[in-house]
mmCIF file of C-alpha atoms in Angstrom:
data_model
loop_
_atom_site.group_PDB
_atom_site.id
_atom_site.type_symbol
_atom_site.label_atom_id
_atom_site.label_comp_id
_atom_site.label_asym_id
_atom_site.label_seq_id
_atom_site.Cartn_x
_atom_site.Cartn_y
_atom_site.Cartn_z
ATOM 1 C CA MET A 223 27.804 3.436 -41.932
ATOM 2 C CA GLN A 224 26.430 7.191 -42.163
ATOM 3 C CA LEU A 225 23.420 8.147 -39.323
ATOM 4 C CA ALA A 226 20.781 10.329 -39.974
ATOM 5 C CA GLU A 227 21.919 13.506 -39.298
ATOM 6 C CA ARG A 228 18.580 13.885 -37.156
ATOM 7 C CA VAL A 229 20.003 12.572 -34.906
ATOM 8 C CA GLN A 230 23.632 13.317 -34.816
ATOM 9 C CA ALA A 231 22.236 16.736 -33.913
ATOM 10 C CA LEU A 232 21.497 14.547 -30.295
ATOM 11 C CA THR A 233 23.051 16.194 -27.725
ATOM 12 C CA PRO A 234 23.675 13.171 -24.912
ATOM 13 C CA SER A 235 21.025 12.911 -21.917
ATOM 14 C CA THR A 236 23.972 14.153 -18.947
ATOM 15 C CA THR A 237 21.658 12.429 -16.215
ATOM 16 C CA LEU A 238 21.828 9.119 -17.991
ATOM 17 C CA ALA A 239 26.001 10.058 -17.861
ATOM 18 C CA ILE A 240 26.480 10.901 -14.024
ATOM 19 C CA THR A 241 23.329 8.170 -13.470
ATOM 20 C CA ALA A 242 25.777 5.215 -15.427
ATOM 21 C CA LYS A 243 29.224 6.247 -13.592
ATOM 22 C CA ALA A 244 27.190 6.099 -10.707
ATOM 23 C CA LYS A 245 25.552 2.206 -10.880
ATOM 24 C CA ALA A 246 29.410 1.598 -12.239
ATOM 25 C CA LEU A 247 31.102 2.790 -8.850
ATOM 26 C CA LYS A 248 27.614 0.542 -6.469
ATOM 27 C CA ALA A 249 28.968 -1.863 -8.826
ATOM 28 C CA GLU A 250 32.321 -1.963 -7.732
ATOM 29 C CA GLY A 251 31.280 -1.560 -3.866
ATOM 30 C CA HIS A 252 31.611 1.475 -3.108
ATOM 31 C CA ASP A 253 28.326 3.019 -0.734
ATOM 32 C CA VAL A 254 27.160 5.820 -3.723
ATOM 33 C CA ILE A 255 24.374 7.854 -2.818
ATOM 34 C CA GLY A 256 22.531 8.726 -6.389
ATOM 35 C CA LEU A 257 20.611 11.837 -6.191
ATOM 36 C CA GLY A 258 19.894 11.936 -9.649
ATOM 37 C CA ALA A 259 16.479 10.099 -10.162
ATOM 38 C CA GLY A 260 13.709 11.221 -11.429
ATOM 39 C CA GLU A 261 10.661 8.844 -10.414
ATOM 40 C CA PRO A 262 8.757 8.742 -7.521
ATOM 41 C CA ASP A 263 11.380 5.732 -5.232
ATOM 42 C CA PHE A 264 7.940 3.860 -3.920
ATOM 43 C CA ASN A 265 6.363 0.834 -5.457
ATOM 44 C CA THR A 266 3.028 1.296 -7.425
ATOM 45 C CA PRO A 267 0.174 1.420 -5.105
ATOM 46 C CA ALA A 268 -0.920 -1.779 -4.425
ATOM 47 C CA TYR A 269 -4.368 -1.280 -6.160
ATOM 48 C CA ILE A 270 -3.011 -0.029 -9.388
ATOM 49 C CA LEU A 271 -1.109 -3.702 -9.175
ATOM 50 C CA ASP A 272 -4.073 -5.428 -8.747
ATOM 51 C CA ALA A 273 -6.107 -3.439 -11.464
ATOM 52 C CA ALA A 274 -3.445 -4.839 -14.222
ATOM 53 C CA LYS A 275 -3.628 -8.576 -12.841
ATOM 54 C CA ARG A 276 -7.463 -8.875 -13.288
ATOM 55 C CA ALA A 277 -6.666 -8.019 -16.664
ATOM 56 C CA MET A 278 -4.418 -9.974 -17.240
ATOM 57 C CA ASP A 279 -6.478 -12.415 -16.130
ATOM 58 C CA GLU A 280 -9.061 -11.660 -18.181
ATOM 59 C CA GLY A 281 -8.199 -11.029 -21.697
ATOM 60 C CA MET A 282 -6.862 -7.655 -21.784
ATOM 61 C CA THR A 283 -3.858 -8.233 -23.564
ATOM 62 C CA LYS A 284 -4.691 -7.893 -27.681
ATOM 63 C CA TYR A 285 -4.594 -4.577 -29.152
ATOM 64 C CA THR A 286 -6.619 -1.265 -27.962
ATOM 65 C CA PRO A 287 -7.550 1.754 -30.440
ATOM 66 C CA ALA A 288 -3.763 3.860 -31.054
ATOM 67 C CA GLY A 289 -5.012 6.780 -28.267
ATOM 68 C CA GLY A 290 -6.116 3.701 -26.564
ATOM 69 C CA ILE A 291 -9.324 3.252 -24.335
ATOM 70 C CA PRO A 292 -13.066 4.526 -24.614
ATOM 71 C CA GLU A 293 -12.297 3.606 -20.157
ATOM 72 C CA LEU A 294 -9.470 5.248 -19.773
ATOM 73 C CA LYS A 295 -9.976 8.466 -21.615
ATOM 74 C CA ASN A 296 -13.287 8.560 -19.238
ATOM 75 C CA SER A 297 -12.220 8.697 -16.285
ATOM 76 C CA ILE A 298 -8.663 11.479 -18.048
ATOM 77 C CA THR A 299 -12.167 13.412 -18.612
ATOM 78 C CA ALA A 300 -13.390 12.599 -15.090
ATOM 79 C CA LYS A 301 -10.130 13.501 -13.796
ATOM 80 C CA LEU A 302 -10.013 16.965 -15.615
ATOM 81 C CA LYS A 303 -13.331 18.073 -14.805
ATOM 82 C CA ARG A 304 -12.739 17.301 -11.377
ATOM 83 C CA ASP A 305 -9.034 18.973 -10.970
ATOM 84 C CA GLN A 306 -9.553 22.024 -13.178
ATOM 85 C CA ASP A 307 -12.709 22.406 -13.743
ATOM 86 C CA LEU A 308 -12.393 22.285 -17.558
ATOM 87 C CA THR A 309 -14.569 19.748 -20.076
ATOM 88 C CA TYR A 310 -13.122 17.675 -22.811
ATOM 89 C CA THR A 311 -14.337 14.820 -25.360
ATOM 90 C CA ASN A 312 -12.775 11.792 -25.768
ATOM 91 C CA GLU A 313 -11.940 13.354 -29.275
ATOM 92 C CA GLN A 314 -9.827 15.479 -27.244
ATOM 93 C CA ILE A 315 -8.032 13.143 -25.472
ATOM 94 C CA ILE A 316 -4.727 10.934 -26.781
ATOM 95 C CA VAL A 317 -3.321 7.695 -24.195
ATOM 96 C CA THR A 318 -0.213 7.775 -25.269
ATOM 97 C CA THR A 319 3.082 5.686 -24.362
ATOM 98 C CA GLY A 320 4.184 7.869 -21.450
ATOM 99 C CA ALA A 321 3.869 12.077 -21.423
ATOM 100 C CA LYS A 322 7.645 12.179 -22.697
ATOM 101 C CA HIS A 323 5.833 9.901 -26.164
ATOM 102 C CA ALA A 324 3.566 12.995 -25.496
ATOM 103 C CA LEU A 325 4.798 14.984 -26.372
ATOM 104 C CA PHE A 326 7.288 13.414 -29.068
ATOM 105 C CA THR A 327 4.913 12.299 -31.678
ATOM 106 C CA LEU A 328 2.899 16.557 -30.504
ATOM 107 C CA PHE A 329 5.645 17.880 -32.070
ATOM 108 C CA GLN A 330 5.627 15.921 -34.726
ATOM 109 C CA VAL A 331 2.505 16.540 -36.324
ATOM 110 C CA LEU A 332 2.907 20.102 -35.399
ATOM 111 C CA LEU A 333 6.569 21.475 -36.010
ATOM 112 C CA ASN A 334 7.802 21.831 -39.679
ATOM 113 C CA GLU A 335 11.453 22.771 -40.830
ATOM 114 C CA GLY A 336 12.678 25.314 -39.134
ATOM 115 C CA ASP A 337 9.449 26.033 -37.333
ATOM 116 C CA GLU A 338 9.851 27.062 -33.859
ATOM 117 C CA VAL A 339 9.076 26.729 -30.177
ATOM 118 C CA ILE A 340 9.936 29.086 -27.247
ATOM 119 C CA VAL A 341 12.310 26.211 -24.644
ATOM 120 C CA PRO A 342 11.952 27.979 -20.784
ATOM 121 C CA ALA A 343 15.743 27.529 -18.728
ATOM 122 C CA PRO A 344 16.140 25.902 -16.830
ATOM 123 C CA TYR A 345 13.891 23.040 -19.431
ATOM 124 C CA TRP A 346 13.630 19.312 -19.002
ATOM 125 C CA VAL A 347 16.716 17.787 -20.410
ATOM 126 C CA SER A 348 14.427 16.093 -23.737
ATOM 127 C CA TYR A 349 12.555 19.311 -24.432
ATOM 128 C CA PRO A 350 15.174 20.879 -27.011
ATOM 129 C CA GLU A 351 16.001 17.513 -28.968
ATOM 130 C CA GLN A 352 12.544 16.032 -28.863
ATOM 131 C CA ILE A 353 12.033 19.845 -31.347
ATOM 132 C CA LYS A 354 15.334 19.101 -32.972
ATOM 133 C CA LEU A 355 14.009 15.541 -34.194
ATOM 134 C CA ALA A 356 10.957 17.193 -35.610
ATOM 135 C CA GLU A 357 12.839 18.902 -37.181
ATOM 136 C CA GLY A 358 11.881 22.267 -35.263
ATOM 137 C CA LYS A 359 14.259 24.848 -33.711
ATOM 138 C CA PRO A 360 14.351 25.365 -29.732
ATOM 139 C CA VAL A 361 14.668 28.567 -29.402
ATOM 140 C CA ILE A 362 15.953 28.925 -25.867
ATOM 141 C CA VAL A 363 15.014 31.758 -23.272
ATOM 142 C CA SER A 364 16.714 31.892 -19.749
ATOM 143 C CA ALA A 365 14.660 32.419 -17.266
ATOM 144 C CA GLU A 366 16.214 33.984 -14.134
ATOM 145 C CA GLU A 367 16.372 33.104 -10.746
ATOM 146 C CA ALA A 368 15.800 35.791 -9.003
ATOM 147 C CA ASN A 369 12.768 35.418 -10.934
ATOM 148 C CA ASN A 370 12.693 32.168 -9.153
ATOM 149 C CA PHE A 371 13.157 30.579 -13.067
ATOM 150 C CA LYS A 372 10.159 31.424 -14.195
ATOM 151 C CA LEU A 373 9.165 32.721 -17.825
ATOM 152 C CA THR A 374 8.076 36.246 -17.403
ATOM 153 C CA ALA A 375 5.716 37.698 -20.457
ATOM 154 C CA GLU A 376 8.207 40.198 -21.453
ATOM 155 C CA GLN A 377 10.311 37.518 -22.121
ATOM 156 C CA LEU A 378 8.534 35.742 -24.061
ATOM 157 C CA ARG A 379 6.963 39.046 -26.485
ATOM 158 C CA ALA A 380 10.599 39.495 -27.195
ATOM 159 C CA ALA A 381 11.291 35.633 -27.660
ATOM 160 C CA ILE A 382 8.168 35.670 -30.758
ATOM 161 C CA THR A 383 9.318 35.959 -34.626
ATOM 162 C CA PRO A 384 6.983 35.138 -37.428
ATOM 163 C CA LYS A 385 8.582 31.428 -36.991
ATOM 164 C CA THR A 386 7.574 30.754 -33.752
ATOM 165 C CA LYS A 387 4.809 28.134 -33.559
ATOM 166 C CA ALA A 388 4.355 27.101 -29.795
ATOM 167 C CA VAL A 389 5.875 27.765 -26.072
ATOM 168 C CA ILE A 390 5.946 24.984 -24.120
ATOM 169 C CA ILE A 391 5.591 25.926 -19.894
ATOM 170 C CA ASN A 392 6.636 23.291 -17.482
ATOM 171 C CA SER A 393 4.985 23.945 -14.062
ATOM 172 C CA PRO A 394 5.505 22.723 -11.156
ATOM 173 C CA SER A 395 8.849 21.906 -13.309
ATOM 174 C CA ASN A 396 11.960 19.385 -13.910
ATOM 175 C CA PRO A 397 14.561 21.211 -12.993
ATOM 176 C CA THR A 398 13.149 23.804 -10.415
ATOM 177 C CA GLY A 399 10.459 23.307 -8.341
ATOM 178 C CA MET A 400 8.946 25.749 -9.498
ATOM 179 C CA MET A 401 5.210 26.762 -10.440
ATOM 180 C CA TYR A 402 4.038 29.418 -11.940
ATOM 181 C CA SER A 403 0.735 31.391 -10.658
ATOM 182 C CA GLU A 404 -2.789 32.467 -11.541
ATOM 183 C CA GLU A 405 -1.804 35.492 -12.696
ATOM 184 C CA GLU A 406 1.974 34.612 -13.864
ATOM 185 C CA LEU A 407 -0.154 32.611 -16.173
ATOM 186 C CA LYS A 408 -2.443 35.102 -17.460
ATOM 187 C CA ALA A 409 0.729 37.300 -18.932
ATOM 188 C CA LEU A 410 1.705 34.713 -20.350
ATOM 189 C CA GLY A 411 -1.053 33.445 -22.217
ATOM 190 C CA GLU A 412 -2.387 37.173 -22.915
ATOM 191 C CA VAL A 413 1.687 37.159 -25.170
ATOM 192 C CA CYS A 414 0.458 33.369 -27.244
ATOM 193 C CA LEU A 415 -2.821 35.201 -27.467
ATOM 194 C CA GLU A 416 -2.209 38.379 -28.524
ATOM 195 C CA HIS A 417 0.477 36.360 -31.242
ATOM 196 C CA ASP A 418 -1.334 32.992 -31.733
ATOM 197 C CA VAL A 419 1.182 31.169 -30.747
ATOM 198 C CA LEU A 420 0.536 27.681 -29.031
ATOM 199 C CA ILE A 421 1.246 27.001 -26.123
ATOM 200 C CA VAL A 422 2.206 23.375 -24.472
ATOM 201 C CA SER A 423 1.483 23.163 -21.015
ATOM 202 C CA ASP A 424 3.095 20.501 -19.473
ATOM 203 C CA GLU A 425 1.401 19.296 -15.708
ATOM 204 C CA ILE A 426 2.915 16.217 -15.391
ATOM 205 C CA TYR A 427 4.487 17.153 -12.046
ATOM 206 C CA GLU A 428 0.299 19.370 -11.123
ATOM 207 C CA LYS A 429 0.102 16.410 -8.323
ATOM 208 C CA LEU A 430 3.365 16.834 -5.934
ATOM 209 C CA ILE A 431 2.761 20.404 -4.532
ATOM 210 C CA TYR A 432 4.535 20.993 -1.296
ATOM 211 C CA THR A 433 2.384 24.900 -0.399
ATOM 212 C CA GLU A 434 -0.329 26.593 0.136
ATOM 213 C CA GLU A 435 -1.148 26.830 -3.488
ATOM 214 C CA ASP A 436 -3.320 25.086 -5.777
ATOM 215 C CA HIS A 437 -2.218 24.142 -9.208
ATOM 216 C CA VAL A 438 -3.562 25.295 -12.257
ATOM 217 C CA SER A 439 -3.524 25.075 -15.398
ATOM 218 C CA ILE A 440 -3.372 27.983 -18.319
ATOM 219 C CA ALA A 441 -6.291 26.390 -20.136
ATOM 220 C CA GLN A 442 -8.970 26.816 -17.340
ATOM 221 C CA LEU A 443 -8.497 30.593 -17.093
ATOM 222 C CA SER A 444 -10.500 31.305 -20.097
ATOM 223 C CA ASP A 445 -12.184 30.236 -23.182
ATOM 224 C CA GLU A 446 -9.287 32.027 -25.496
ATOM 225 C CA LEU A 447 -6.983 29.666 -23.914
ATOM 226 C CA TYR A 448 -8.657 26.755 -23.269
ATOM 227 C CA HIS A 449 -8.417 26.330 -27.605
ATOM 228 C CA GLN A 450 -5.265 27.869 -27.503
ATOM 229 C CA THR A 451 -2.991 24.883 -24.717
ATOM 230 C CA ILE A 452 -2.806 21.605 -25.275
ATOM 231 C CA ILE A 453 -1.904 19.788 -21.902
ATOM 232 C CA ILE A 454 0.414 16.786 -21.282
ATOM 233 C CA ASN A 455 0.068 14.519 -17.714
ATOM 234 C CA GLY A 456 0.088 11.102 -16.384
ATOM 235 C CA VAL A 457 0.276 8.926 -14.381
ATOM 236 C CA SER A 458 4.438 8.759 -13.721
ATOM 237 C CA LYS A 459 5.126 10.580 -11.028
ATOM 238 C CA SER A 460 1.839 12.039 -9.662
ATOM 239 C CA HIS A 461 1.357 7.510 -9.005
ATOM 240 C CA SER A 462 4.874 6.289 -9.614
ATOM 241 C CA MET A 463 4.293 4.855 -12.660
ATOM 242 C CA THR A 464 7.289 5.399 -14.027
ATOM 243 C CA GLY A 465 7.380 2.053 -15.878
ATOM 244 C CA TRP A 466 3.991 1.598 -17.104
ATOM 245 C CA ARG A 467 4.420 4.274 -19.273
ATOM 246 C CA ILE A 468 0.899 5.557 -18.741
ATOM 247 C CA GLY A 469 0.761 9.798 -20.292
ATOM 248 C CA PHE A 470 -1.906 11.864 -22.424
ATOM 249 C CA ALA A 471 -2.480 14.880 -24.765
ATOM 250 C CA ALA A 472 -5.462 16.884 -24.178
ATOM 251 C CA GLY A 473 -6.498 19.642 -26.445
ATOM 252 C CA ASN A 474 -7.861 20.674 -30.518
ATOM 253 C CA LYS A 475 -9.508 17.432 -31.578
ATOM 254 C CA THR A 476 -7.827 17.784 -34.893
ATOM 255 C CA VAL A 477 -4.320 17.903 -33.146
ATOM 256 C CA ILE A 478 -5.446 14.197 -31.193
ATOM 257 C CA LYS A 479 -6.203 12.606 -33.953
ATOM 258 C CA ALA A 480 -3.121 13.393 -36.339
ATOM 259 C CA MET A 481 -1.545 12.353 -32.945
ATOM 260 C CA SER A 482 -3.788 9.509 -32.089
ATOM 261 C CA ASN A 483 -3.028 8.898 -36.547
ATOM 262 C CA MET A 484 1.025 8.710 -35.932
ATOM 263 C CA ALA A 485 1.050 6.982 -33.129
ATOM 264 C CA SER A 486 -0.994 4.506 -35.210
ATOM 265 C CA HIS A 487 2.354 4.231 -36.675
ATOM 266 C CA SER A 488 4.819 4.013 -34.390
ATOM 267 C CA THR A 489 4.188 2.218 -30.700
ATOM 268 C CA SER A 490 0.672 0.603 -32.583
ATOM 269 C CA ASN A 491 -1.001 2.034 -28.827
ATOM 270 C CA PRO A 492 0.473 1.875 -25.533
ATOM 271 C CA THR A 493 0.614 -0.607 -24.089
ATOM 272 C CA THR A 494 -3.206 -2.423 -23.066
ATOM 273 C CA ILE A 495 -3.043 -3.304 -18.968
ATOM 274 C CA ALA A 496 -0.599 -0.426 -18.337
ATOM 275 C CA GLN A 497 -4.137 1.039 -19.096
ATOM 276 C CA TYR A 498 -6.333 -0.855 -17.495
ATOM 277 C CA ALA A 499 -3.608 -0.123 -14.344
ATOM 278 C CA ALA A 500 -4.202 3.294 -15.008
ATOM 279 C CA LEU A 501 -7.298 3.221 -15.042
ATOM 280 C CA ALA A 502 -7.231 2.368 -12.003
ATOM 281 C CA ALA A 503 -4.897 5.018 -11.274
ATOM 282 C CA TYR A 504 -6.814 8.273 -11.986
ATOM 283 C CA THR A 505 -10.583 6.504 -11.024
ATOM 284 C CA ALA A 506 -9.565 5.267 -7.364
ATOM 285 C CA SER A 507 -9.155 7.140 -4.189
ATOM 286 C CA GLU A 508 -5.932 8.809 -3.990
ATOM 287 C CA ASP A 509 -4.619 8.440 -0.073
ATOM 288 C CA GLU A 510 -1.251 6.652 -1.248
ATOM 289 C CA VAL A 511 -1.153 9.513 -3.857
ATOM 290 C CA THR A 512 -1.508 11.851 -0.865
ATOM 291 C CA LYS A 513 0.724 10.106 1.938
ATOM 292 C CA MET A 514 3.144 9.984 -0.790
ATOM 293 C CA LYS A 515 3.490 13.861 -1.404
ATOM 294 C CA GLU A 516 3.564 14.370 2.700
ATOM 295 C CA ALA A 517 6.677 11.579 2.424
ATOM 296 C CA PHE A 518 8.465 14.546 0.174
ATOM 297 C CA LYS A 519 7.347 17.115 1.975
ATOM 298 C CA GLU A 520 8.794 16.722 5.112
ATOM 299 C CA ARG A 521 12.204 15.108 2.686
ATOM 300 C CA LEU A 522 11.423 18.228 1.081
ATOM 301 C CA ASP A 523 11.693 20.378 4.134
ATOM 302 C CA LEU A 524 14.802 18.309 5.212
ATOM 303 C CA LEU A 525 17.085 18.767 2.764
ATOM 304 C CA HIS A 526 16.149 22.482 1.826
ATOM 305 C CA LYS A 527 17.461 23.166 5.425
ATOM 306 C CA ARG A 528 20.485 21.577 4.541
ATOM 307 C CA LEU A 529 21.969 22.968 2.182
ATOM 308 C CA ILE A 530 20.760 26.135 2.492
ATOM 309 C CA ASN A 531 23.383 26.299 5.483
ATOM 310 C CA ILE A 532 26.445 24.757 3.465
ATOM 311 C CA LEU A 533 28.772 27.712 2.503
ATOM 312 C CA GLY A 534 28.383 29.026 -1.105
ATOM 313 C CA ILE A 535 25.759 27.276 -2.267
ATOM 314 C CA GLU A 536 21.892 28.999 -2.308
ATOM 315 C CA CYS A 537 18.939 27.424 -2.878
ATOM 316 C CA ALA A 538 15.386 28.558 -3.266
ATOM 317 C CA LYS A 539 12.702 26.580 -2.042
ATOM 318 C CA PRO A 540 10.296 25.204 -5.113
ATOM 319 C CA SER A 541 6.505 24.649 -4.611
ATOM 320 C CA GLY A 542 7.388 20.700 -5.506
ATOM 321 C CA ALA A 543 7.844 18.363 -8.055
ATOM 322 C CA PHE A 544 11.104 16.612 -6.188
ATOM 323 C CA TYR A 545 14.073 18.589 -7.045
ATOM 324 C CA LEU A 546 16.113 21.491 -5.600
ATOM 325 C CA PHE A 547 17.904 22.669 -8.154
ATOM 326 C CA PRO A 548 20.851 25.116 -5.319
ATOM 327 C CA ASN A 549 23.090 27.672 -7.082
ATOM 328 C CA VAL A 550 27.126 26.175 -6.463
ATOM 329 C CA LYS A 551 28.751 28.453 -8.149
ATOM 330 C CA LYS A 552 30.309 29.755 -5.419
ATOM 331 C CA ALA A 553 31.318 26.757 -4.003
ATOM 332 C CA VAL A 554 32.529 25.551 -7.920
ATOM 333 C CA GLU A 555 34.836 28.781 -7.943
ATOM 334 C CA ARG A 556 36.252 28.945 -3.993
ATOM 335 C CA GLY A 557 36.563 25.133 -4.796
ATOM 336 C CA GLY A 558 39.158 25.430 -7.487
ATOM 337 C CA PHE A 559 37.307 23.789 -10.118
ATOM 338 C CA GLU A 560 36.801 24.892 -14.021
ATOM 339 C CA ASP A 561 33.379 24.930 -13.977
ATOM 340 C CA VAL A 562 30.158 22.301 -12.448
ATOM 341 C CA ASP A 563 30.085 20.218 -14.112
ATOM 342 C CA ALA A 564 33.987 18.931 -12.713
ATOM 343 C CA TRP A 565 32.449 19.565 -9.547
ATOM 344 C CA VAL A 566 29.587 17.333 -9.693
ATOM 345 C CA LYS A 567 32.458 14.476 -11.101
ATOM 346 C CA ALA A 568 34.297 15.475 -7.879
ATOM 347 C CA LEU A 569 32.404 14.745 -6.026
ATOM 348 C CA LEU A 570 30.516 11.330 -7.142
ATOM 349 C CA ASP A 571 34.721 10.410 -6.941
ATOM 350 C CA GLU A 572 35.276 11.999 -3.069
ATOM 351 C CA GLU A 573 32.080 11.319 -1.276
ATOM 352 C CA LYS A 574 30.662 9.454 -3.826
ATOM 353 C CA VAL A 575 27.670 11.201 -3.919
ATOM 354 C CA ALA A 576 25.763 11.621 -7.799
ATOM 355 C CA LEU A 577 23.540 14.796 -9.233
ATOM 356 C CA VAL A 578 23.299 16.250 -11.898
ATOM 357 C CA PRO A 579 24.562 19.158 -13.461
ATOM 358 C CA GLY A 580 22.756 22.608 -14.649
ATOM 359 C CA SER A 581 24.201 22.190 -17.895
ATOM 360 C CA GLY A 582 21.682 19.769 -19.036
ATOM 361 C CA PHE A 583 19.031 21.086 -18.365
ATOM 362 C CA GLY A 584 20.356 25.223 -19.335
ATOM 363 C CA SER A 585 21.520 26.827 -16.497
ATOM 364 C CA PRO A 586 25.328 26.017 -15.564
ATOM 365 C CA ASP A 587 25.700 27.189 -12.702
ATOM 366 C CA ASN A 588 23.439 25.107 -10.935
ATOM 367 C CA VAL A 589 22.766 21.096 -9.356
ATOM 368 C CA ARG A 590 19.301 18.856 -8.941
ATOM 369 C CA LEU A 591 18.995 17.059 -6.835
ATOM 370 C CA SER A 592 16.676 14.368 -6.681
ATOM 371 C CA TYR A 593 14.595 13.746 -3.186
ATOM 372 C CA ALA A 594 13.436 10.684 -4.258
ATOM 373 C CA THR A 595 14.912 8.773 -1.653
ATOM 374 C CA SER A 596 14.776 8.033 1.931
ATOM 375 C CA LEU A 597 15.294 10.805 4.954
ATOM 376 C CA ASP A 598 18.580 8.948 6.466
ATOM 377 C CA GLN A 599 19.568 8.505 2.637
ATOM 378 C CA LEU A 600 19.136 12.130 1.966
ATOM 379 C CA GLU A 601 20.873 12.990 6.078
ATOM 380 C CA LYS A 602 24.055 11.626 4.712
ATOM 381 C CA ALA A 603 24.104 12.951 1.248
ATOM 382 C CA ALA A 604 24.263 16.004 3.154
ATOM 383 C CA ASP A 605 27.103 15.246 5.575
ATOM 384 C CA ARG A 606 28.886 14.511 2.437
ATOM 385 C CA ILE A 607 27.946 17.436 -0.040
ATOM 386 C CA GLU A 608 28.815 19.399 3.191
ATOM 387 C CA ASN A 609 32.525 17.797 3.876
ATOM 388 C CA PHE A 610 33.403 17.844 0.926
ATOM 389 C CA VAL A 611 32.569 21.781 0.379
ATOM 390 C CA ASN A 612 34.259 22.112 3.296
ATOM 391 C CA LYS A 613 37.056 20.422 2.407
ATOM 392 C CA TYR A 614 37.368 22.081 -0.700
ATOM 393 C CA GLN A 615 37.197 26.320 0.834
ATOM 394 C CA SER A 616 40.212 28.624 0.056
#
């Protein structure tokens, strides 16, 4: 049977391939330390679990509007007002089956064949694939490591063509953890307004920041940028709710309505029980979020300090998310490996540490390490990585 061309064009997920290999080794009895996870290792807070149980007990198990229950939309608009001083109506909000589904649906309603979306690299692996599935063209622009992997206004301007429809800004970033400053966002925003380029602002890691910097949404910088931006967010990372699959998009009500119409023919609605769980997440105290953030900061400090003291590994310290994205090119070359992918495979085979090669994120000299695991496991992983690198020093 011949599959559709759109599916044949997809690039397999490097993250999933490494995860599968690590699981297979674990199943064989090996002591594998996985640093590939894209999710917090904490359980969902108890008050959210309780809210889900109450919803089930009260019969909240039926269909909802395709774009989400009004109560959850109200809590999202209140959150956006509280955190970014942004004012939205419920007509400007769609609740989706995770932030990934918000992005997928947005590209489906925005893009025609050949429309271009500028994607700064390193990028989250699903951005280019979702654009291709919408028959658009991802235009990859490599952000310089010397600039903390952040796209500049000059790079953005140079990449724009008559076919450019949108640009993706992910801050804090997966995979780098780097965050754009207000000044950097203003400069990018000016270019977007000048060329009428829509801004897709992926803010899923906004609550996980470990510096004194405040998270800034590009939509809050001016009225013009507010109207030019679609915000993507959700509870997956902030409240350790990856499996609940609740995200949202906020922006132009015509776009949001189109997304809701499309969702009605794909998912019908996000899971009802999960919506009530997310409602609790957005309306209760953020004490549990703060505790999780404090734990992540301690882990970041430990792992970053260990990595930068390993010969051949260079790593800037990120501002947020829960990833480090070190450059291992020197260690790879000194070890005589063909490329970073081969180095990562050997590390997993020999030391049983699973990382994700940067090639999957558009940055082949780097690797992504998630510190969403215990301090003890991170110490062991750092010991093994150091032992592996030292063994191959020529």
